[in-house]
Short mmCIF file of C-alpha atoms in Angstrom, two decimals:
data_model
loop_
_atom_site.label_atom_id
_atom_site.label_comp_id
_atom_site.label_asym_id
_atom_site.label_seq_id
_atom_site.Cartn_x
_atom_site.Cartn_y
_atom_site.Cartn_z
CA MET A 1 194.84 116.36 244.61
CA THR A 2 193.07 119.16 243.62
CA THR A 3 191.09 121.05 245.05
CA THR A 4 187.50 119.92 243.98
CA THR A 5 187.54 116.02 244.48
CA VAL A 6 187.91 113.98 247.62
CA ARG A 7 188.96 110.73 247.86
CA VAL A 8 186.86 107.91 248.00
CA LEU A 9 188.11 104.81 249.75
CA LEU A 10 186.67 101.05 249.72
CA PHE A 11 186.65 98.24 251.69
CA GLY A 12 185.53 94.48 251.76
CA ARG A 13 183.09 93.71 248.84
CA LEU A 14 182.43 97.25 247.17
CA ARG A 15 186.20 97.10 246.44
CA GLU A 16 185.94 93.66 245.02
CA GLU A 17 182.48 95.08 243.35
CA GLN A 18 184.05 97.75 241.84
CA GLY A 19 187.66 97.05 240.98
CA TRP A 20 189.72 99.99 243.19
CA CYS A 21 190.00 100.83 246.52
CA GLU A 22 190.77 104.24 246.69
CA ARG A 23 190.67 107.39 243.82
CA LEU A 24 190.01 110.81 243.60
CA VAL A 25 186.79 111.40 242.60
CA GLU A 26 185.89 114.69 241.36
CA LEU A 27 182.73 116.75 243.98
CA PRO A 28 179.25 117.20 241.97
CA GLN A 29 178.37 121.12 242.88
CA PRO A 30 177.24 123.51 244.27
CA VAL A 31 176.17 120.48 247.67
CA THR A 32 177.10 117.33 248.20
CA THR A 33 176.50 114.66 250.78
CA VAL A 34 177.51 111.37 251.39
CA ALA A 35 174.30 110.16 250.27
CA ARG A 36 174.53 111.88 246.44
CA LEU A 37 178.47 111.20 245.90
CA GLN A 38 176.88 107.54 246.82
CA GLN A 39 174.38 107.57 244.14
CA ALA A 40 176.97 108.87 242.43
CA LEU A 41 179.07 105.85 242.01
CA ASP A 42 176.03 103.50 242.23
CA ILE A 43 177.14 101.87 245.07
CA HIS A 44 174.81 100.03 246.82
CA CYS A 45 174.94 97.71 249.72
CA PRO A 46 172.82 97.04 252.48
CA GLY A 47 174.46 97.97 256.29
CA LEU A 48 176.54 100.38 254.79
CA ARG A 49 178.68 102.60 257.45
CA TRP A 50 180.31 105.97 256.15
CA ALA A 51 183.49 108.26 257.59
CA VAL A 52 184.45 111.49 256.14
CA ASN A 53 188.14 112.26 257.12
CA GLN A 54 188.34 108.90 260.23
CA ASP A 55 184.96 110.13 261.48
CA PHE A 56 182.36 108.33 261.11
CA ALA A 57 179.30 110.13 259.60
CA THR A 58 176.03 110.02 258.66
CA PRO A 59 174.35 110.02 255.07
CA ASP A 60 173.13 113.50 255.22
CA GLN A 61 176.80 115.00 256.36
CA PRO A 62 177.82 117.69 253.91
CA LEU A 63 181.26 117.00 251.46
CA HIS A 64 183.86 119.85 250.84
CA PRO A 65 186.41 119.29 248.44
CA GLY A 66 189.76 117.49 250.23
CA ASP A 67 187.71 115.07 251.90
CA GLU A 68 187.58 111.13 252.48
CA LEU A 69 185.36 109.51 252.21
CA ALA A 70 185.39 105.90 253.32
CA PHE A 71 182.67 103.32 252.89
CA LEU A 72 182.40 100.65 255.09
CA PRO A 73 180.14 97.25 254.42
CA PRO A 74 180.05 95.22 257.48
CA ILE A 75 181.79 92.42 257.93
CA THR A 76 181.80 89.84 260.41
CA GLY A 77 183.96 86.95 259.89
CA GLY A 78 186.23 85.20 262.06
CA MET B 1 179.78 88.00 291.65
CA PHE B 2 181.89 86.54 294.99
CA CYS B 3 184.64 85.80 292.81
CA ASN B 4 185.43 89.43 292.36
CA LEU B 5 184.34 90.94 295.56
CA SER B 6 187.09 88.68 297.56
CA ARG B 7 189.67 90.53 295.72
CA GLY B 8 189.02 94.10 296.77
CA ILE B 9 190.16 97.20 295.02
CA GLY B 10 193.27 97.65 295.40
CA GLY B 11 194.27 96.76 291.96
CA ASN B 12 192.65 99.76 290.36
CA LEU B 13 195.46 102.17 292.80
CA GLY B 14 197.27 102.14 290.41
CA ALA B 15 194.94 102.90 286.84
CA GLU B 16 194.05 106.17 286.00
CA SER B 17 191.03 106.84 286.81
CA SER B 18 188.21 109.86 286.90
CA HIS B 19 185.94 107.57 288.85
CA THR B 20 183.90 108.32 292.13
CA ALA B 21 184.86 106.19 295.04
CA ASN B 22 181.54 104.42 294.26
CA ASP B 23 181.50 103.92 291.02
CA GLU B 24 185.24 102.65 291.85
CA LEU B 25 183.73 99.88 294.40
CA LEU B 26 180.63 99.23 291.37
CA SER B 27 183.01 98.24 288.39
CA ALA B 28 185.37 96.43 290.79
CA VAL B 29 182.38 93.77 290.93
CA PHE B 30 182.32 93.46 288.15
CA ALA B 31 185.31 93.33 286.46
CA MET B 32 188.71 94.56 287.76
CA LEU B 33 191.26 95.42 285.49
CA PRO B 34 193.62 95.08 285.88
CA PRO B 35 193.61 92.49 288.91
CA ASP B 36 194.52 92.57 292.06
CA THR B 37 197.68 91.33 292.74
CA SER B 38 198.28 90.90 295.97
CA THR B 39 197.88 87.16 296.80
CA VAL B 40 199.33 86.13 293.44
CA THR B 41 202.82 84.85 293.32
CA LEU B 42 205.25 83.33 290.34
CA SER B 43 206.86 80.04 290.66
CA GLN B 44 210.55 79.88 289.74
CA ASP B 45 209.46 77.53 286.89
CA GLU B 46 207.12 80.84 285.80
CA VAL B 47 210.13 83.23 286.64
CA ALA B 48 212.14 81.47 283.78
CA ARG B 49 208.80 81.09 281.54
CA PHE B 50 208.14 84.74 281.26
CA SER B 51 211.66 86.18 281.82
CA ARG B 52 211.75 88.04 278.67
CA HIS B 53 208.16 90.07 280.24
CA LEU B 54 209.63 90.20 283.70
CA ILE B 55 212.33 91.96 282.22
CA LEU B 56 210.47 94.70 280.24
CA PRO B 57 209.67 97.84 283.05
CA GLU B 58 206.67 97.89 281.49
CA ILE B 59 205.22 94.67 281.96
CA GLY B 60 208.09 93.55 284.68
CA MET B 61 206.94 91.00 287.77
CA GLU B 62 203.47 92.97 288.78
CA GLY B 63 202.91 93.25 285.16
CA GLN B 64 203.21 89.45 284.43
CA LYS B 65 200.91 88.60 288.23
CA ARG B 66 198.63 90.41 286.55
CA LEU B 67 198.53 89.10 283.83
CA ARG B 68 198.83 85.27 286.04
CA ALA B 69 195.99 86.98 288.18
CA SER B 70 193.45 87.90 284.73
CA ARG B 71 190.76 85.82 283.60
CA VAL B 72 189.77 85.69 279.72
CA LEU B 73 187.05 84.49 277.86
CA CYS B 74 187.14 83.33 274.39
CA VAL B 75 184.46 83.25 272.16
CA GLY B 76 185.17 81.24 269.51
CA THR B 77 188.11 78.68 268.58
CA GLY B 78 188.02 79.77 265.36
CA GLY B 79 190.74 81.63 263.23
CA LEU B 80 190.48 84.93 265.15
CA GLY B 81 190.29 82.67 268.28
CA SER B 82 193.50 80.11 267.90
CA PRO B 83 196.04 83.14 267.63
CA LEU B 84 194.20 85.05 270.55
CA LEU B 85 194.48 81.65 272.36
CA LEU B 86 197.79 80.32 271.40
CA TYR B 87 199.05 83.52 272.27
CA LEU B 88 197.30 84.56 275.68
CA ALA B 89 198.45 81.52 277.16
CA ALA B 90 201.92 81.75 276.41
CA ALA B 91 201.75 85.49 277.29
CA GLY B 92 201.36 83.67 281.14
CA VAL B 93 196.95 84.51 281.62
CA GLY B 94 196.14 82.69 284.48
CA ARG B 95 192.90 81.69 283.44
CA ILE B 96 191.34 80.97 280.09
CA GLY B 97 187.49 80.16 279.01
CA ILE B 98 186.61 79.03 275.48
CA VAL B 99 183.11 78.65 274.57
CA ASP B 100 182.31 76.86 271.03
CA PHE B 101 180.13 73.44 270.72
CA ASP B 102 181.86 72.99 266.42
CA VAL B 103 184.23 70.38 265.62
CA VAL B 104 187.93 70.36 263.74
CA ASP B 105 187.52 70.34 259.94
CA HIS B 106 189.72 69.90 257.06
CA SER B 107 188.78 72.86 256.39
CA ASN B 108 189.43 75.06 259.02
CA LEU B 109 193.34 74.00 259.25
CA GLN B 110 194.71 76.25 256.23
CA ARG B 111 194.46 79.09 259.32
CA GLN B 112 192.91 77.58 262.70
CA VAL B 113 196.16 76.54 264.04
CA ILE B 114 195.72 75.92 267.03
CA HIS B 115 193.76 72.60 265.66
CA GLY B 116 195.87 69.96 264.22
CA THR B 117 195.87 67.50 261.38
CA SER B 118 195.25 64.76 264.48
CA TRP B 119 192.52 66.72 265.71
CA VAL B 120 189.76 66.67 262.99
CA GLY B 121 186.25 64.98 263.96
CA ARG B 122 187.08 66.01 267.42
CA PRO B 123 185.49 69.43 269.59
CA LYS B 124 187.27 72.42 269.29
CA ILE B 125 187.64 73.10 273.09
CA ALA B 126 189.03 69.98 273.63
CA SER B 127 192.19 70.86 270.21
CA ALA B 128 192.83 73.73 272.17
CA LYS B 129 193.04 73.03 275.52
CA HIS B 130 195.36 70.33 275.21
CA ARG B 131 197.56 72.90 272.61
CA ILE B 132 197.51 75.48 275.73
CA GLN B 133 198.42 73.06 277.84
CA GLU B 134 201.38 71.94 275.85
CA ILE B 135 202.47 75.68 275.64
CA ASN B 136 201.56 76.80 279.23
CA PRO B 137 200.84 74.00 282.07
CA HIS B 138 200.54 77.29 284.24
CA CYS B 139 197.22 78.02 282.98
CA GLN B 140 193.79 76.83 284.10
CA VAL B 141 190.81 76.25 280.77
CA ASP B 142 188.06 76.11 281.28
CA LEU B 143 185.38 74.42 278.62
CA HIS B 144 182.15 75.53 277.81
CA ASP B 145 180.87 73.42 274.72
CA THR B 146 177.72 75.18 274.37
CA ALA B 147 176.83 78.15 272.14
CA LEU B 148 176.67 81.31 273.44
CA SER B 149 173.39 82.54 274.22
CA ALA B 150 171.48 85.39 275.93
CA GLU B 151 170.11 82.17 278.30
CA ASN B 152 173.64 81.28 278.88
CA ALA B 153 175.81 84.51 277.98
CA LEU B 154 175.67 85.97 281.98
CA ARG B 155 175.92 83.24 283.64
CA ILE B 156 179.32 82.11 281.59
CA MET B 157 180.90 85.35 281.13
CA GLU B 158 180.31 86.51 284.63
CA PRO B 159 183.75 85.26 286.10
CA TYR B 160 186.16 86.91 283.52
CA ASP B 161 187.63 89.85 283.49
CA LEU B 162 187.26 89.88 279.55
CA VAL B 163 185.65 89.05 276.91
CA CYS B 164 187.31 88.50 273.47
CA ASP B 165 184.79 88.20 270.43
CA GLY B 166 186.40 85.07 267.90
CA THR B 167 183.10 84.99 266.85
CA ASP B 168 181.66 84.86 262.68
CA ASN B 169 178.05 85.82 263.27
CA PHE B 170 176.43 88.95 264.00
CA PRO B 171 173.76 87.23 266.11
CA THR B 172 176.77 86.07 268.23
CA ARG B 173 178.54 89.69 268.21
CA TYR B 174 175.70 91.64 269.24
CA LEU B 175 175.01 89.12 272.07
CA VAL B 176 178.23 89.12 273.20
CA ASN B 177 178.31 92.80 273.15
CA ASP B 178 175.20 93.73 275.14
CA ALA B 179 175.81 90.93 277.88
CA CYS B 180 179.38 92.47 277.76
CA VAL B 181 177.31 95.86 278.80
CA LEU B 182 175.80 94.76 281.18
CA LEU B 183 178.52 92.93 283.52
CA LYS B 184 180.55 96.07 282.31
CA LYS B 185 183.32 94.14 280.75
CA PRO B 186 186.13 94.89 277.93
CA ASN B 187 185.65 93.72 274.37
CA VAL B 188 188.00 93.42 272.05
CA TYR B 189 186.65 92.72 268.86
CA GLY B 190 188.25 91.88 265.98
CA SER B 191 186.79 91.04 261.94
CA ILE B 192 187.32 89.62 259.19
CA PHE B 193 186.52 89.35 255.45
CA ARG B 194 189.02 87.64 252.66
CA PHE B 195 192.32 90.29 252.76
CA GLU B 196 190.42 92.64 255.25
CA GLY B 197 189.85 92.60 258.44
CA GLN B 198 188.85 95.19 261.40
CA ALA B 199 189.85 95.59 265.14
CA THR B 200 188.98 97.66 267.94
CA VAL B 201 188.33 97.47 272.20
CA PHE B 202 184.42 98.25 272.88
CA ASN B 203 182.64 98.78 276.77
CA LEU B 204 186.01 99.93 278.46
CA ASP B 205 184.80 102.47 281.02
CA ASP B 206 182.55 105.19 278.63
CA GLY B 207 183.98 104.00 275.42
CA PRO B 208 181.60 103.00 272.64
CA ASN B 209 180.44 99.90 271.98
CA TYR B 210 179.68 97.37 268.84
CA ARG B 211 176.16 99.15 268.97
CA ASP B 212 178.23 102.60 267.90
CA LEU B 213 179.82 100.33 264.98
CA TYR B 214 176.93 98.80 263.47
CA PRO B 215 173.24 99.78 264.83
CA GLU B 216 171.76 98.10 263.40
CA PRO B 217 172.70 93.91 261.56
CA PRO B 218 172.24 93.96 257.84
CA PRO B 219 169.41 91.77 255.79
CA PRO B 220 170.41 88.03 256.99
CA GLY B 221 172.17 86.45 253.93
CA LEU B 222 173.96 89.10 252.12
CA VAL B 223 177.42 89.01 254.40
CA PRO B 224 179.07 86.58 252.88
CA SER B 225 180.90 84.48 255.72
CA CYS B 226 184.60 82.77 255.12
CA ALA B 227 182.67 79.90 254.75
CA GLU B 228 181.43 81.62 252.22
CA GLY B 229 183.47 84.44 250.59
CA GLY B 230 186.64 82.14 250.70
CA VAL B 231 189.26 83.82 253.14
CA MET B 232 193.04 84.64 253.33
CA GLY B 233 194.66 82.43 256.08
CA VAL B 234 197.53 84.42 257.81
CA LEU B 235 194.58 87.15 257.89
CA PRO B 236 192.58 86.17 260.85
CA GLY B 237 196.49 85.47 261.87
CA LEU B 238 197.01 89.04 261.94
CA ILE B 239 193.63 90.30 262.93
CA GLY B 240 193.42 88.16 265.98
CA LEU B 241 196.86 88.55 267.29
CA ILE B 242 196.26 92.84 267.46
CA GLN B 243 193.08 90.95 269.66
CA ALA B 244 195.65 89.43 271.99
CA THR B 245 197.92 92.78 272.13
CA GLU B 246 195.05 94.51 273.41
CA ALA B 247 194.06 92.37 275.60
CA ILE B 248 197.37 92.16 277.66
CA LYS B 249 197.46 95.55 277.45
CA LEU B 250 194.41 95.99 279.24
CA ILE B 251 195.20 93.31 281.92
CA THR B 252 199.15 94.13 282.59
CA GLY B 253 197.63 98.29 282.73
CA ILE B 254 200.19 99.47 280.30
CA GLY B 255 200.05 101.60 276.28
CA ARG B 256 196.72 103.19 274.61
CA SER B 257 193.64 101.24 273.86
CA LEU B 258 192.19 100.85 270.42
CA SER B 259 189.06 101.84 272.11
CA GLY B 260 187.38 104.56 270.24
CA ARG B 261 189.39 103.63 266.43
CA LEU B 262 188.52 101.65 264.62
CA LEU B 263 191.96 99.80 263.10
CA LEU B 264 191.16 98.37 259.46
CA PHE B 265 193.35 96.49 257.71
CA ASN B 266 194.32 95.30 253.75
CA SER B 267 196.43 92.53 253.39
CA LEU B 268 196.88 93.23 249.57
CA GLU B 269 197.74 96.58 249.78
CA MET B 270 199.76 96.08 253.06
CA THR B 271 198.07 99.12 255.09
CA PHE B 272 196.85 100.27 258.57
CA ARG B 273 194.40 103.32 258.34
CA GLU B 274 192.28 103.96 262.43
CA LEU B 275 188.41 105.20 262.31
CA LYS B 276 187.57 107.56 265.62
CA LEU B 277 184.81 106.03 267.06
CA ARG B 278 182.71 107.68 269.21
CA PRO B 279 180.02 106.90 271.55
CA ASN B 280 176.09 106.98 269.96
CA PRO B 281 174.72 109.22 272.67
CA GLU B 282 171.29 108.75 270.84
CA ARG B 283 171.86 104.72 270.67
CA PRO B 284 169.69 102.76 273.19
CA ARG B 285 170.11 101.87 276.34
CA ILE B 286 171.17 98.29 276.49
CA THR B 287 168.90 96.64 279.44
CA GLY B 288 169.10 92.82 279.21
CA LEU B 289 169.56 90.28 276.89
CA ILE B 290 167.15 90.04 273.49
CA ASP B 291 165.84 86.85 270.79
CA TYR B 292 169.22 87.81 268.37
CA GLN B 293 167.78 84.78 266.33
CA GLN B 294 165.18 87.17 265.82
CA PHE B 295 167.04 90.51 265.52
CA CYS B 296 169.20 89.76 263.29
CA GLY B 297 166.47 88.15 260.69
CA VAL B 298 164.53 84.71 260.68
CA PRO B 299 166.52 82.05 262.24
CA GLY B 300 168.93 79.94 261.07
CA SER B 301 168.79 81.38 257.87
CA SER B 302 171.96 81.02 255.58
CA PRO B 303 171.54 82.19 252.23
CA GLY B 304 169.75 81.61 250.00
CA GLN B 305 167.66 79.35 252.26
CA GLU B 306 164.51 81.76 251.76
CA GLU B 307 165.25 81.20 247.95
CA ALA B 308 165.53 77.47 247.60
CA GLY B 309 161.70 77.13 249.56
CA ALA B 310 160.41 79.56 247.13
CA VAL B 311 161.40 77.08 243.72
CA GLU B 312 161.00 73.84 241.82
CA SER B 313 163.64 71.32 243.43
CA ILE B 314 164.84 68.29 242.12
CA THR B 315 167.46 65.91 244.46
CA VAL B 316 171.12 64.86 243.07
CA GLN B 317 169.50 61.72 243.11
CA GLU B 318 167.16 62.74 240.57
CA LEU B 319 169.24 64.90 238.81
CA LYS B 320 171.12 61.08 238.50
CA ALA B 321 168.92 59.41 237.00
CA LEU B 322 167.60 61.90 234.60
CA LEU B 323 170.77 62.95 233.44
CA ASP B 324 171.49 59.00 231.71
CA GLN B 325 167.89 58.53 230.94
CA ARG B 326 167.71 61.95 228.92
CA GLY B 327 170.60 63.35 229.10
CA LYS B 328 170.00 65.23 225.76
CA ASP B 329 166.87 66.90 227.20
CA VAL B 330 168.53 68.42 229.69
CA VAL B 331 170.56 71.73 230.03
CA LEU B 332 172.96 71.60 233.69
CA LEU B 333 173.70 75.22 235.00
CA ASP B 334 176.52 75.81 237.57
CA VAL B 335 176.30 79.25 238.63
CA ARG B 336 180.09 79.24 240.96
CA THR B 337 182.61 81.35 241.40
CA PRO B 338 185.31 80.09 237.97
CA GLN B 339 187.64 79.70 241.04
CA GLU B 340 185.14 76.49 242.78
CA ALA B 341 184.32 74.85 239.34
CA GLU B 342 188.19 74.13 239.61
CA ILE B 343 187.99 72.77 242.78
CA ALA B 344 184.99 70.16 241.31
CA ARG B 345 182.88 70.39 238.27
CA ILE B 346 180.08 68.01 237.81
CA SER B 347 180.93 67.01 234.29
CA GLY B 348 178.50 68.33 231.40
CA ALA B 349 177.62 71.61 233.43
CA GLU B 350 177.53 74.57 232.08
CA LEU B 351 179.55 77.10 233.79
CA VAL B 352 177.41 80.74 234.56
CA PRO B 353 178.23 82.74 237.51
CA LEU B 354 175.15 83.79 238.83
CA ASN B 355 176.80 87.42 239.34
CA THR B 356 176.25 87.51 235.43
CA ILE B 357 172.76 86.33 235.40
CA GLU B 358 171.37 88.72 238.39
CA SER B 359 173.45 91.46 236.61
CA GLY B 360 171.38 90.09 233.13
CA ALA B 361 174.70 89.93 231.40
CA ALA B 362 174.43 85.73 230.61
CA VAL B 363 170.39 85.62 230.47
CA GLU B 364 170.19 85.62 226.65
CA ALA B 365 172.94 82.53 226.44
CA VAL B 366 171.28 80.61 229.38
CA ARG B 367 167.71 81.00 226.82
CA ALA B 368 169.76 79.99 224.28
CA MET B 369 170.55 76.87 225.74
CA ALA B 370 167.69 76.35 227.56
CA THR B 371 165.57 75.98 224.34
CA GLY B 372 163.40 72.92 224.04
CA ARG B 373 165.36 71.38 226.54
CA ARG B 374 165.09 71.37 230.54
CA LEU B 375 166.97 73.55 232.99
CA TYR B 376 167.97 72.71 236.07
CA VAL B 377 170.77 74.42 238.06
CA HIS B 378 172.60 73.58 240.83
CA CYS B 379 175.61 75.70 243.15
CA LYS B 380 177.62 74.44 245.94
CA MET B 381 174.67 73.54 248.21
CA GLY B 382 171.81 75.06 246.46
CA GLY B 383 171.33 78.31 247.94
CA ARG B 384 172.80 80.56 245.14
CA SER B 385 171.21 78.50 242.65
CA ALA B 386 168.03 78.74 243.95
CA LYS B 387 168.67 82.84 243.41
CA ALA B 388 169.69 82.05 239.70
CA VAL B 389 166.30 80.11 239.20
CA LEU B 390 164.73 83.62 240.79
CA ALA B 391 166.51 85.61 238.85
CA LEU B 392 166.12 83.64 235.80
CA ARG B 393 162.57 83.53 236.30
CA ARG B 394 162.17 87.19 236.55
CA PHE B 395 163.67 87.53 232.48
CA GLY B 396 161.50 84.69 231.72
CA VAL B 397 163.47 81.52 231.88
CA GLU B 398 161.90 78.98 233.68
CA GLY B 399 164.90 76.23 236.12
CA VAL B 400 164.75 74.02 238.92
CA ASN B 401 167.05 74.15 241.21
CA VAL B 402 169.51 70.86 242.69
CA GLU B 403 168.88 70.76 246.72
CA GLY B 404 172.00 70.54 248.34
CA GLY B 405 174.50 71.52 245.06
CA ILE B 406 177.68 69.57 243.99
CA ASP B 407 178.29 69.24 247.79
CA ALA B 408 175.33 66.43 247.81
CA TRP B 409 176.10 65.16 244.57
CA THR B 410 179.72 64.97 245.61
CA ALA B 411 178.18 63.21 248.58
CA GLU B 412 175.65 60.36 247.44
CA ILE B 413 176.66 59.96 243.66
CA ASP B 414 180.61 60.66 243.18
CA PRO B 415 182.42 60.60 245.97
CA SER B 416 185.63 60.64 243.79
CA LEU B 417 185.05 64.59 243.32
CA ASN B 418 186.31 67.16 245.12
CA ARG B 419 184.97 68.34 248.32
CA TYR B 420 185.82 71.94 249.62
#
């Protein structure tokens, strides 16, 4: 991993819609938040949750090179 | 609460606890894990049956007695509930409550392994009880033949030490969560989607609960169920067994629970990941049960139901008459997926999946097909086709929805088609 990327993980329907589940994404500079990266990736999903470095996060959380960002759509099957 | 009071607080003595004596007494009134074993004895048959547990230092005689003394409620006897119930009964849980109102359907058998083919059409709870008693006749089984509701949840859940959430919808999950919070009971959670699952333990001591994972329900109809999205049959087996493992650990008081950790499983990648889950300090306090249907959306709404009321529609009988009399003037559009079309098709229907209409990609092709002819649109049940009619209208193409979709067509017009 280079120092200017974040690792992005997709779950549930996002994995199917985007056609990938894990990818290194170049981080737009200088300051990027969870919400801005989501916009850049064109991800739309009601009820979405986010986790940065395996910890739940809010959309306004800043991202840093080397971070891992996970997008988690709600699931409820049983 | 009386049934717990008589058990005293002795069962908590071995457990780590930073609570004051008062808190301890309170938690003993509500739930007691590990359970009190002072009056429990195992018969010779039980000793033989559970010998592989008994020789484990972590479980041993005390752990097995805790299982015998424990009372577990399982909400739902579907994909998650099946493995949960089978293994909790086999492990020696003394009393198991089951909540479900559904009957066994052929489409359940691919994953709901507690139910056998001969039980199709009969109540799931009766099927589950029959199987549990075959596995472990020492297990007392309580049947709750009802949908869990804000009116009955506290009464049903109160006698149990912990609750396993094997439901399949957001309203019931919020209900199970809130009732567990009010009753101070751990909620062993699992949830699945196609090839992925998640599991954790909610409401253990001061740990997070379901509202820390999902503060707000998503809009109704946007998260597909197993019936709509499909699910790999072994997936709920794996997730349900993680739930059963956590339940057994909580009862016997061993190991480190999943409380505070959301376990994410992907069966295609065969990966397990973990996310830290913390109680949100800003989460509103749960002080009582609410109307969960209203909280999660329109009462009884299913995907496309709202759209179906907003578009012109015909019945499958009317469609049949039209196709017979004026077939050349009619275009029948099938907006299901190619996978569904492979299971069953209405002869002459043109397959154009809904996502290609909503994205606009297929709209010009549909417009060309419909020029000079009347457009009818069907899916499986009539929900997605209503969405397709609305999407086409935005592009200036008018169509009519087929009520009940290919499912109604198979039931009323052509029973030779596969039903799914």
